[in-house]
Short mmCIF file of C-alpha atoms (C1' of nucleotides) in Angstrom, two decimals:
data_model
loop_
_atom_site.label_atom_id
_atom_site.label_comp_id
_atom_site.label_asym_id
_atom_site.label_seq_id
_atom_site.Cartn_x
_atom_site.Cartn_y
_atom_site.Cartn_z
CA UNK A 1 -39.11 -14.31 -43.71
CA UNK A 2 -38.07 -11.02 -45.31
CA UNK A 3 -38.41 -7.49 -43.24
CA UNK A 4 -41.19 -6.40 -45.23
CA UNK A 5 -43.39 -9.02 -44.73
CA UNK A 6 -42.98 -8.93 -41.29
CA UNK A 7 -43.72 -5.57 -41.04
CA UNK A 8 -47.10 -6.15 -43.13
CA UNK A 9 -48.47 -8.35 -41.03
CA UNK A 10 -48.33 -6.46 -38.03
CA UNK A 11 -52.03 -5.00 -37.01
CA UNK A 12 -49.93 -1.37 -37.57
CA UNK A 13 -49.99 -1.89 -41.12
CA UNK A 14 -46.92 0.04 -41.25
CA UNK A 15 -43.62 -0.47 -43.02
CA UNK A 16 -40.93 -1.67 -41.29
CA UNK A 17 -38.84 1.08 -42.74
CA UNK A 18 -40.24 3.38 -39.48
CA UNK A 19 -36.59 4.13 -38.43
CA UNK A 20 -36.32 1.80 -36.03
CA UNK A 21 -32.79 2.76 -35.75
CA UNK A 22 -33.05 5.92 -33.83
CA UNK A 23 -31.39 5.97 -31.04
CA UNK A 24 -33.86 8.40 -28.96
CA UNK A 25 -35.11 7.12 -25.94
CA UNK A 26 -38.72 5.74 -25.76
CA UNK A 27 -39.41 9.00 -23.69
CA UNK A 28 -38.02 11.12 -26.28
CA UNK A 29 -39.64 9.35 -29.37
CA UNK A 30 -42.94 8.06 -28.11
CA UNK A 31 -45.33 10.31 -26.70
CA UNK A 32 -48.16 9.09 -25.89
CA UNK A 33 -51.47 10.72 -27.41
CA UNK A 34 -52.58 13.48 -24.74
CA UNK A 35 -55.24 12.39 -22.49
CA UNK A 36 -58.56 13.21 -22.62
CA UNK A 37 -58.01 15.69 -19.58
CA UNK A 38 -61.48 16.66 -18.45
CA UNK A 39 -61.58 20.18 -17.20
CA UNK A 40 -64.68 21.67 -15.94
CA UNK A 41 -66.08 25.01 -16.42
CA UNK A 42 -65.88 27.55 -14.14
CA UNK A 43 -69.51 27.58 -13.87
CA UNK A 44 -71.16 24.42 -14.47
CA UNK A 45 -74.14 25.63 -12.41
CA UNK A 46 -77.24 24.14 -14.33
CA UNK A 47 -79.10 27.78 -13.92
CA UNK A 48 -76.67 29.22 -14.96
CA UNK A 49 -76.35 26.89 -18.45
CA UNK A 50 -79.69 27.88 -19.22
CA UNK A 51 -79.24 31.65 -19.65
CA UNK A 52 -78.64 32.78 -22.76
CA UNK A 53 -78.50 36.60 -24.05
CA UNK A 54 -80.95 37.94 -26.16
CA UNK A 55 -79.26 39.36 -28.98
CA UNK A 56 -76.26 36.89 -28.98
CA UNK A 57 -76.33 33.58 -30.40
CA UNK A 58 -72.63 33.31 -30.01
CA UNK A 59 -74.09 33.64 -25.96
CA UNK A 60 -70.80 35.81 -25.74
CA UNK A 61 -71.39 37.01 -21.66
CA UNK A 62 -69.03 40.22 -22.64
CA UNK A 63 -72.50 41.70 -24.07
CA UNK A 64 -74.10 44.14 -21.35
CA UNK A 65 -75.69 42.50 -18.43
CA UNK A 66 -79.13 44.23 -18.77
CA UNK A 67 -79.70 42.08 -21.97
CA UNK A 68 -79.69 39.09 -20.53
CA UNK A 69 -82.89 36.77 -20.43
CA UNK A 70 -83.90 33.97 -19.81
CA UNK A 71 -85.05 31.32 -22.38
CA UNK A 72 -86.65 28.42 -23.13
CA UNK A 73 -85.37 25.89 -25.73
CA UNK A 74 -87.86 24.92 -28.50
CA UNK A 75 -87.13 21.39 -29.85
CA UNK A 76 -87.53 21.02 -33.31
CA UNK A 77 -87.11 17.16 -34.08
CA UNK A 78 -88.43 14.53 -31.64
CA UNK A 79 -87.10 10.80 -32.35
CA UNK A 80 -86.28 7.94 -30.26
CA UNK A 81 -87.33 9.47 -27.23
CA UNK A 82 -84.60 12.05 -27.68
CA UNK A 83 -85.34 15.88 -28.47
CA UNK A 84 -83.17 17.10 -31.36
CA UNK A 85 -82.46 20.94 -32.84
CA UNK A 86 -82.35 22.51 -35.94
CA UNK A 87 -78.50 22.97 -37.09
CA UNK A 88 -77.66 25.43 -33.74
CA UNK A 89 -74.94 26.99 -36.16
CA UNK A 90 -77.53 27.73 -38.57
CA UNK A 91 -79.06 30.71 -37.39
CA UNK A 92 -81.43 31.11 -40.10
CA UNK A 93 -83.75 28.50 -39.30
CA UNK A 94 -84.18 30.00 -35.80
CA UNK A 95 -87.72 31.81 -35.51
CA UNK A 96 -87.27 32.27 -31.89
CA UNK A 97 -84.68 34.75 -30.07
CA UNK A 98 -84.75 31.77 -27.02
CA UNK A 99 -83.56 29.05 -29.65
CA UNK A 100 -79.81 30.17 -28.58
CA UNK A 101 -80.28 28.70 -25.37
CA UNK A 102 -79.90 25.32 -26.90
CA UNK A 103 -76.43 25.56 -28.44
CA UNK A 104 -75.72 27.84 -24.86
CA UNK A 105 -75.28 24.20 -23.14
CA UNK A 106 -73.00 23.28 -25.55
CA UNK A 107 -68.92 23.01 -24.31
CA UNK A 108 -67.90 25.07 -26.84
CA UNK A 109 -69.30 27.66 -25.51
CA UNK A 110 -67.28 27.63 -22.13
CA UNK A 111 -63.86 29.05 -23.84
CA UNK A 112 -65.39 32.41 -24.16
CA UNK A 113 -67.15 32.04 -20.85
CA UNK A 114 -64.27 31.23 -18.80
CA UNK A 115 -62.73 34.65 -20.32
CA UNK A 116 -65.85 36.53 -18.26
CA UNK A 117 -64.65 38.62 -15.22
CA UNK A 118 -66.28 37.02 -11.64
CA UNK A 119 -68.16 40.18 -11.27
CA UNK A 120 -69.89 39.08 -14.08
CA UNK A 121 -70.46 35.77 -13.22
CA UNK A 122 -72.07 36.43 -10.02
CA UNK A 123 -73.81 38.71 -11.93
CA UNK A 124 -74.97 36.16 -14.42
CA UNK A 125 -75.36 33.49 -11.71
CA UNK A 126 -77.90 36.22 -9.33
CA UNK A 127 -80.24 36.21 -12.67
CA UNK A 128 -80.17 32.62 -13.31
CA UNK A 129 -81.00 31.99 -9.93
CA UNK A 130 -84.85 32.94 -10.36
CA UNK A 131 -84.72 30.18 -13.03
CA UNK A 132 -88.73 28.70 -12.53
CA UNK A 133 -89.66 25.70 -12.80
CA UNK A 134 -90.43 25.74 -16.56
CA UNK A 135 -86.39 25.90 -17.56
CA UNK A 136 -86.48 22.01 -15.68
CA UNK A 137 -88.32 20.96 -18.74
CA UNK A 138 -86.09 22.57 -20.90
CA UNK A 139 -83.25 20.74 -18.87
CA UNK A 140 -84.88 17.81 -19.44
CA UNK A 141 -85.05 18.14 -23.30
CA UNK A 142 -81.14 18.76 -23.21
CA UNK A 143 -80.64 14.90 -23.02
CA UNK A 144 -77.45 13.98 -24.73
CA UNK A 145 -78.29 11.82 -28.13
CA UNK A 146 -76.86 8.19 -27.63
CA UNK A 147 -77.40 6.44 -30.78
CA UNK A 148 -79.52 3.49 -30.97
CA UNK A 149 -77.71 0.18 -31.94
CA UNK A 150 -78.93 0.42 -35.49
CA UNK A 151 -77.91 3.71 -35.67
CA UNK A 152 -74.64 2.93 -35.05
CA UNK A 153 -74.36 -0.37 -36.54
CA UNK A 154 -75.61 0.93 -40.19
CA UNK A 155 -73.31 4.39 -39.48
CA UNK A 156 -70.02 2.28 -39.10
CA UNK A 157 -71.29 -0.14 -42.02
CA UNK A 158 -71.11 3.06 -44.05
CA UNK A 159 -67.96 3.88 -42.73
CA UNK A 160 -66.18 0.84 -42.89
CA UNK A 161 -66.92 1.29 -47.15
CA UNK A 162 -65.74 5.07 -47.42
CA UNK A 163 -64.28 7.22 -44.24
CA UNK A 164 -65.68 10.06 -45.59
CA UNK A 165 -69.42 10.85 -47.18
CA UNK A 166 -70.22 13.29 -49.46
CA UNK A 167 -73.60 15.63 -49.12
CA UNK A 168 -75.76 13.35 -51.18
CA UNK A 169 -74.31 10.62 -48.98
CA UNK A 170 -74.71 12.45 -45.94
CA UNK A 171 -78.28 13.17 -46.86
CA UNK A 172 -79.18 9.97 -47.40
CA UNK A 173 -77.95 8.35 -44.82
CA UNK A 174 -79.55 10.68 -42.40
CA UNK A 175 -82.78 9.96 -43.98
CA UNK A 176 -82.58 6.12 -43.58
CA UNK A 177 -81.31 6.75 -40.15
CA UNK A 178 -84.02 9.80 -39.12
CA UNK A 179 -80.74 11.76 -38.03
CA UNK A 180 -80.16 15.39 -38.88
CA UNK A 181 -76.92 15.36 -41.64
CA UNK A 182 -75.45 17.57 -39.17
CA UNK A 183 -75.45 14.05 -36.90
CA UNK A 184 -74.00 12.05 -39.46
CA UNK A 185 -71.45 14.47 -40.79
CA UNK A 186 -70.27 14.75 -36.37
CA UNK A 187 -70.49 11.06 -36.28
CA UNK A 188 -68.32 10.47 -38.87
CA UNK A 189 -66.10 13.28 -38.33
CA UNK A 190 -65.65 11.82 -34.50
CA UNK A 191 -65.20 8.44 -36.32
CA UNK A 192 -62.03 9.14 -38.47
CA UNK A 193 -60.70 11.33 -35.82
CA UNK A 194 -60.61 8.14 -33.23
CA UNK A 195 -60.24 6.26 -35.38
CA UNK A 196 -56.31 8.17 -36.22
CA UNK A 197 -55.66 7.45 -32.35
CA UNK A 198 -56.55 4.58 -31.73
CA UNK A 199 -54.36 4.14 -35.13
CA UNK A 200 -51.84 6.45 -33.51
CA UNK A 201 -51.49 4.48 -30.07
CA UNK A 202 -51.21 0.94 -31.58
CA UNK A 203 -48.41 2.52 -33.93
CA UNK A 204 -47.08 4.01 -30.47
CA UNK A 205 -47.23 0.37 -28.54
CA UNK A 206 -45.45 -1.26 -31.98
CA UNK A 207 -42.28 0.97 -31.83
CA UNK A 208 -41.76 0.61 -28.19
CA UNK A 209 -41.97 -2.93 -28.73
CA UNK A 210 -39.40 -2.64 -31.35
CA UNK A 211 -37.10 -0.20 -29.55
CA UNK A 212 -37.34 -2.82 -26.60
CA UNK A 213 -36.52 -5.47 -29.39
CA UNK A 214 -33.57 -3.60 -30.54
CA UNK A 215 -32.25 -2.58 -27.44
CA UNK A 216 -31.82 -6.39 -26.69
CA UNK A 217 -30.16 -7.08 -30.00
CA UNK A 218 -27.80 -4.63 -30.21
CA UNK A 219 -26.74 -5.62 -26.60
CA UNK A 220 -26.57 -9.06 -27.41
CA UNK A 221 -24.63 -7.79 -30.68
CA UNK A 222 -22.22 -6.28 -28.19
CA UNK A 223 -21.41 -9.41 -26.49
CA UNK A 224 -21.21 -11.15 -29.53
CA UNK A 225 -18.53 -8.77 -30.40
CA UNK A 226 -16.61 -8.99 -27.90
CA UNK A 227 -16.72 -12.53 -28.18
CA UNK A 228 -15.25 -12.46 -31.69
CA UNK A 229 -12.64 -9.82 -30.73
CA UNK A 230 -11.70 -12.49 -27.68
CA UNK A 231 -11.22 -15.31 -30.04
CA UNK A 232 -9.37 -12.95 -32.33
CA UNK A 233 -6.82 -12.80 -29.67
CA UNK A 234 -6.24 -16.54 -29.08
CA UNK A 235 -6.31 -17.53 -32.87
CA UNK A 236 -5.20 -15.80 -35.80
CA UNK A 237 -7.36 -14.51 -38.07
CA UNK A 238 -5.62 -16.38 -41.77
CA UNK A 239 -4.84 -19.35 -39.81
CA UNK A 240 -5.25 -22.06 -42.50
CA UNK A 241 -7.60 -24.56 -41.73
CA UNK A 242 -8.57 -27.89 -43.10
CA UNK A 243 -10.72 -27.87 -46.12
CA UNK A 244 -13.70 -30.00 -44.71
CA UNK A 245 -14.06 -27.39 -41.65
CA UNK A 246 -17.45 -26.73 -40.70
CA UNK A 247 -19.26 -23.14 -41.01
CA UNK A 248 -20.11 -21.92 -38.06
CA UNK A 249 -22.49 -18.72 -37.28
CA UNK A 250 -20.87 -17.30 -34.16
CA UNK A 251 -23.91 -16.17 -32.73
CA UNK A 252 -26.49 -18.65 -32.68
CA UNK A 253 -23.43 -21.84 -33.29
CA UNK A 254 -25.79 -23.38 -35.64
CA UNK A 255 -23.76 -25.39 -38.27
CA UNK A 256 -24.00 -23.31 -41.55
CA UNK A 257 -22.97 -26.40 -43.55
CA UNK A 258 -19.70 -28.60 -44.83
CA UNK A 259 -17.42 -26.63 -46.74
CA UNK A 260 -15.14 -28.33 -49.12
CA UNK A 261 -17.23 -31.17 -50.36
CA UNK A 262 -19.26 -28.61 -52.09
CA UNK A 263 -19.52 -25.33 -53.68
CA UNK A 264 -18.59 -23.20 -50.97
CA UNK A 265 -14.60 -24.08 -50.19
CA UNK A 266 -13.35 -20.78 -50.59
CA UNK A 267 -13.29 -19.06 -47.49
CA UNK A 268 -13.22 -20.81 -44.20
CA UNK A 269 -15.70 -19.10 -42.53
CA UNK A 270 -19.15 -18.75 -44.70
CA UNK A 271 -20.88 -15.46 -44.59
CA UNK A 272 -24.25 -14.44 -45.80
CA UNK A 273 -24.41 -14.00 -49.58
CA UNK A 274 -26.26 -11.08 -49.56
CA UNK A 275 -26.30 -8.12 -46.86
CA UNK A 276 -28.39 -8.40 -44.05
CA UNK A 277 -30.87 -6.35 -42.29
CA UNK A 278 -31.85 -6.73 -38.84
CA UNK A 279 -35.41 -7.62 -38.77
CA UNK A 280 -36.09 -7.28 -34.51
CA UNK A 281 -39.43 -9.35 -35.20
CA UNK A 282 -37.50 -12.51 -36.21
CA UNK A 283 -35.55 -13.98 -33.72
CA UNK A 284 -32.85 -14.72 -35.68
CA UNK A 285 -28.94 -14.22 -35.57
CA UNK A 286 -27.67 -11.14 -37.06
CA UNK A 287 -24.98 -13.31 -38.98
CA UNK A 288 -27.90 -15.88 -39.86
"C1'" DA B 1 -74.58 7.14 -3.10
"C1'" DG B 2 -70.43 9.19 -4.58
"C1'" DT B 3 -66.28 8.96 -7.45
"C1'" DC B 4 -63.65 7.87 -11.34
"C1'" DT B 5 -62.96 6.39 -16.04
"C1'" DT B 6 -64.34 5.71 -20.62
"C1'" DC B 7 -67.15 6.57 -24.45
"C1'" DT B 8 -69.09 9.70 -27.50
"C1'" DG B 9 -71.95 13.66 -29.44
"C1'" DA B 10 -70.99 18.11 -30.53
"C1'" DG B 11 -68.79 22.98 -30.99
"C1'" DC B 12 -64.93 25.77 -32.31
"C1'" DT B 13 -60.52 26.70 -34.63
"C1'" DT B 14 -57.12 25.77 -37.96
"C1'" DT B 15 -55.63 24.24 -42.31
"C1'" DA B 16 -55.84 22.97 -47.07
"C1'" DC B 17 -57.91 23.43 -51.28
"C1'" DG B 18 -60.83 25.14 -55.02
"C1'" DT B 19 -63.19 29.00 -57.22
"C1'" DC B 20 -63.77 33.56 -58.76
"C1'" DA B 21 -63.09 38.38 -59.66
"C1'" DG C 1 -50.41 34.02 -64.96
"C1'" DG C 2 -50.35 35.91 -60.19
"C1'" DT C 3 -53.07 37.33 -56.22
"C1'" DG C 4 -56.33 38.20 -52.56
"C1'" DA C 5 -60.99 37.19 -50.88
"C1'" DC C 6 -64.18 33.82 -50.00
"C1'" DG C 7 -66.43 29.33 -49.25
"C1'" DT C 8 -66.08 24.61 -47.91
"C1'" DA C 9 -64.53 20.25 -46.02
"C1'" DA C 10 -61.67 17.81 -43.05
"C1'" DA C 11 -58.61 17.57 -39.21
"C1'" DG C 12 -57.58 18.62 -34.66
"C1'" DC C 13 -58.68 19.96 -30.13
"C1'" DT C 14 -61.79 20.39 -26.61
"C1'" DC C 15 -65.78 20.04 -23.57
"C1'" DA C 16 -69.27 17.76 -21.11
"C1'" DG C 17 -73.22 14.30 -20.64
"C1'" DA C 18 -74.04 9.43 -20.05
"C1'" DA C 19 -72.97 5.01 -18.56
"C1'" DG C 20 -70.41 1.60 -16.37
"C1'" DA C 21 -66.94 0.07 -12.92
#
DNA sequence: AGTCTTCTGAGCTTTACGTCA
DNA sequence: GGTGACGTAAAGCTCAGAAGA
């Protein structure tokens, strides 16, 4: 079996040409995708989530203190049981000052929180604090959307035919799925990008098999070397032999064949016609 | 019931590319 | 034709809620 079919049927997909031959350590050539470290906010205080400022839909804490209020979230789009928005990024469709507070729970948010002095926190957290009752209903509506089974069976049906969608694509399949485009255009977006790691970790698991596979051969070369180099020394190399001496591969000391009788009587020892490449995935003798 | 891990929806930043003045 | 500004899409990184172990 040649190299390259090996290396095409391997769930990789990938060449076999993926230089194999390095000789970096697994440590120094495989590193591993970085984990999905979870790191929580400074602040994850639910009170405090639910402030938002009034002028800032950015909910950037740096504005002045005095301007902050406190705010309701108005749902837009109720499906499923689950409370959607309006695009949070698009700031146009907002009629109410208090729709920030809905993209205010979101993570990305935290980066420019964390960058708030404590004095402002407390600050922040001693006017959150006389959250009423009427932000729990709010904090209710903030359900994260799971995707029904239909939703995400027809969503990776579409994906599995193109990776990507374009805006009439989008559009439509947001309609058939009573999704926001927005949701399709994350879903997919989340799609490809796990879809590259999970790509990226089976590529990761195939070379370390292969640098474990090469290890071992080129050890067992070794040997096999030294082996040749010992027999060097107790016969010599041009020593003539009998015509009908069998071929022998040193490695594996499979019989190659008769020579003499046939075509191949010129050289004692038969080689391999062509030159050969190592292929670690067939277990095969280098000279074979 | 509390903790940990995994999955996943979503926001933000960066990068690449196309268009236009 | 070269160039800078601008818009857009995708990739990449990250966070955090939800669910299961």
């Amino acid at each position: 079996m040649g190299l390259d079919q090996d290396a095409s049927s391997n769930n990789s997909g990938l060449p076999l040409i993926l230089g194999l031959a390095l000789t970096l350590s697994q440590q120094e050539t495989i590193t591993p995708p970085p984990s999905n470290k979870i790191t929580k906010p400074f602040n994850n205080s639910s009170n405090f989530i639910t402030c938002s400022t009034s002028n800032n839909h950015n909910n950037n804490l740096q504005a002045e203190l005095p301007s902050l209020t406190l705010g309701l979230s108005y749902p837009k789009n109720v499906n499923n049981n689950k409370v959607y928005y309006e695009d949070p990024l698009d700031f146009s469709t907002q009629t109410s000052p208090h729709h920030s507070v809905v993209s205010s729970f979101s993570s990305g948010r935290v980066k420019r929180e964390r960058d708030v002095s404590s004095e402002e926190v407390e600050a922040i957290e001693r006017v959150c604090s006389r959250v009423s009752d009427e932000e729990e209903d709010a904090v209710a509506a903030r359900k994260k959307l799971r995707l029904t089974k239909d939703q995400s069976a027809m969503l990776e049906e579409n994906f599995k035919q193109h990776s990507t969608l374009n805006p009439k694509q989008k559009q439509a399949l947001a309609r058939e799925l009573n999704l926001l485009p927005r949701q399709v255009e994350v879903w997919f977006q989340n799609r490809r990008a796990r879809t590259k790691l999970k790509q990226t970790e089976v590529d990761c698991e195939f070379l370390k098999k292969c640098c474990e596979t090469l290890t071992d051969e080129n050890r067992r070369l070794q040997k096999e070397v030294q082996e040749l180099k010992a027999l060097k020394l107790t016969q010599p190399l041009y020593m003539p032999m009998p015509a009908a001496t069998l071929t022998m591969c040193p490695s594996c000391e499979r019989l190659g064949g008769v020579s003499g009788g046939g075509a191949s009587n010129k050289t004692t020892f038969s080689m391999a016609p062509k030159p050969h490449f190592y292929n670690p995935f067939t277990n095969s003798s280098a000279a074979c």
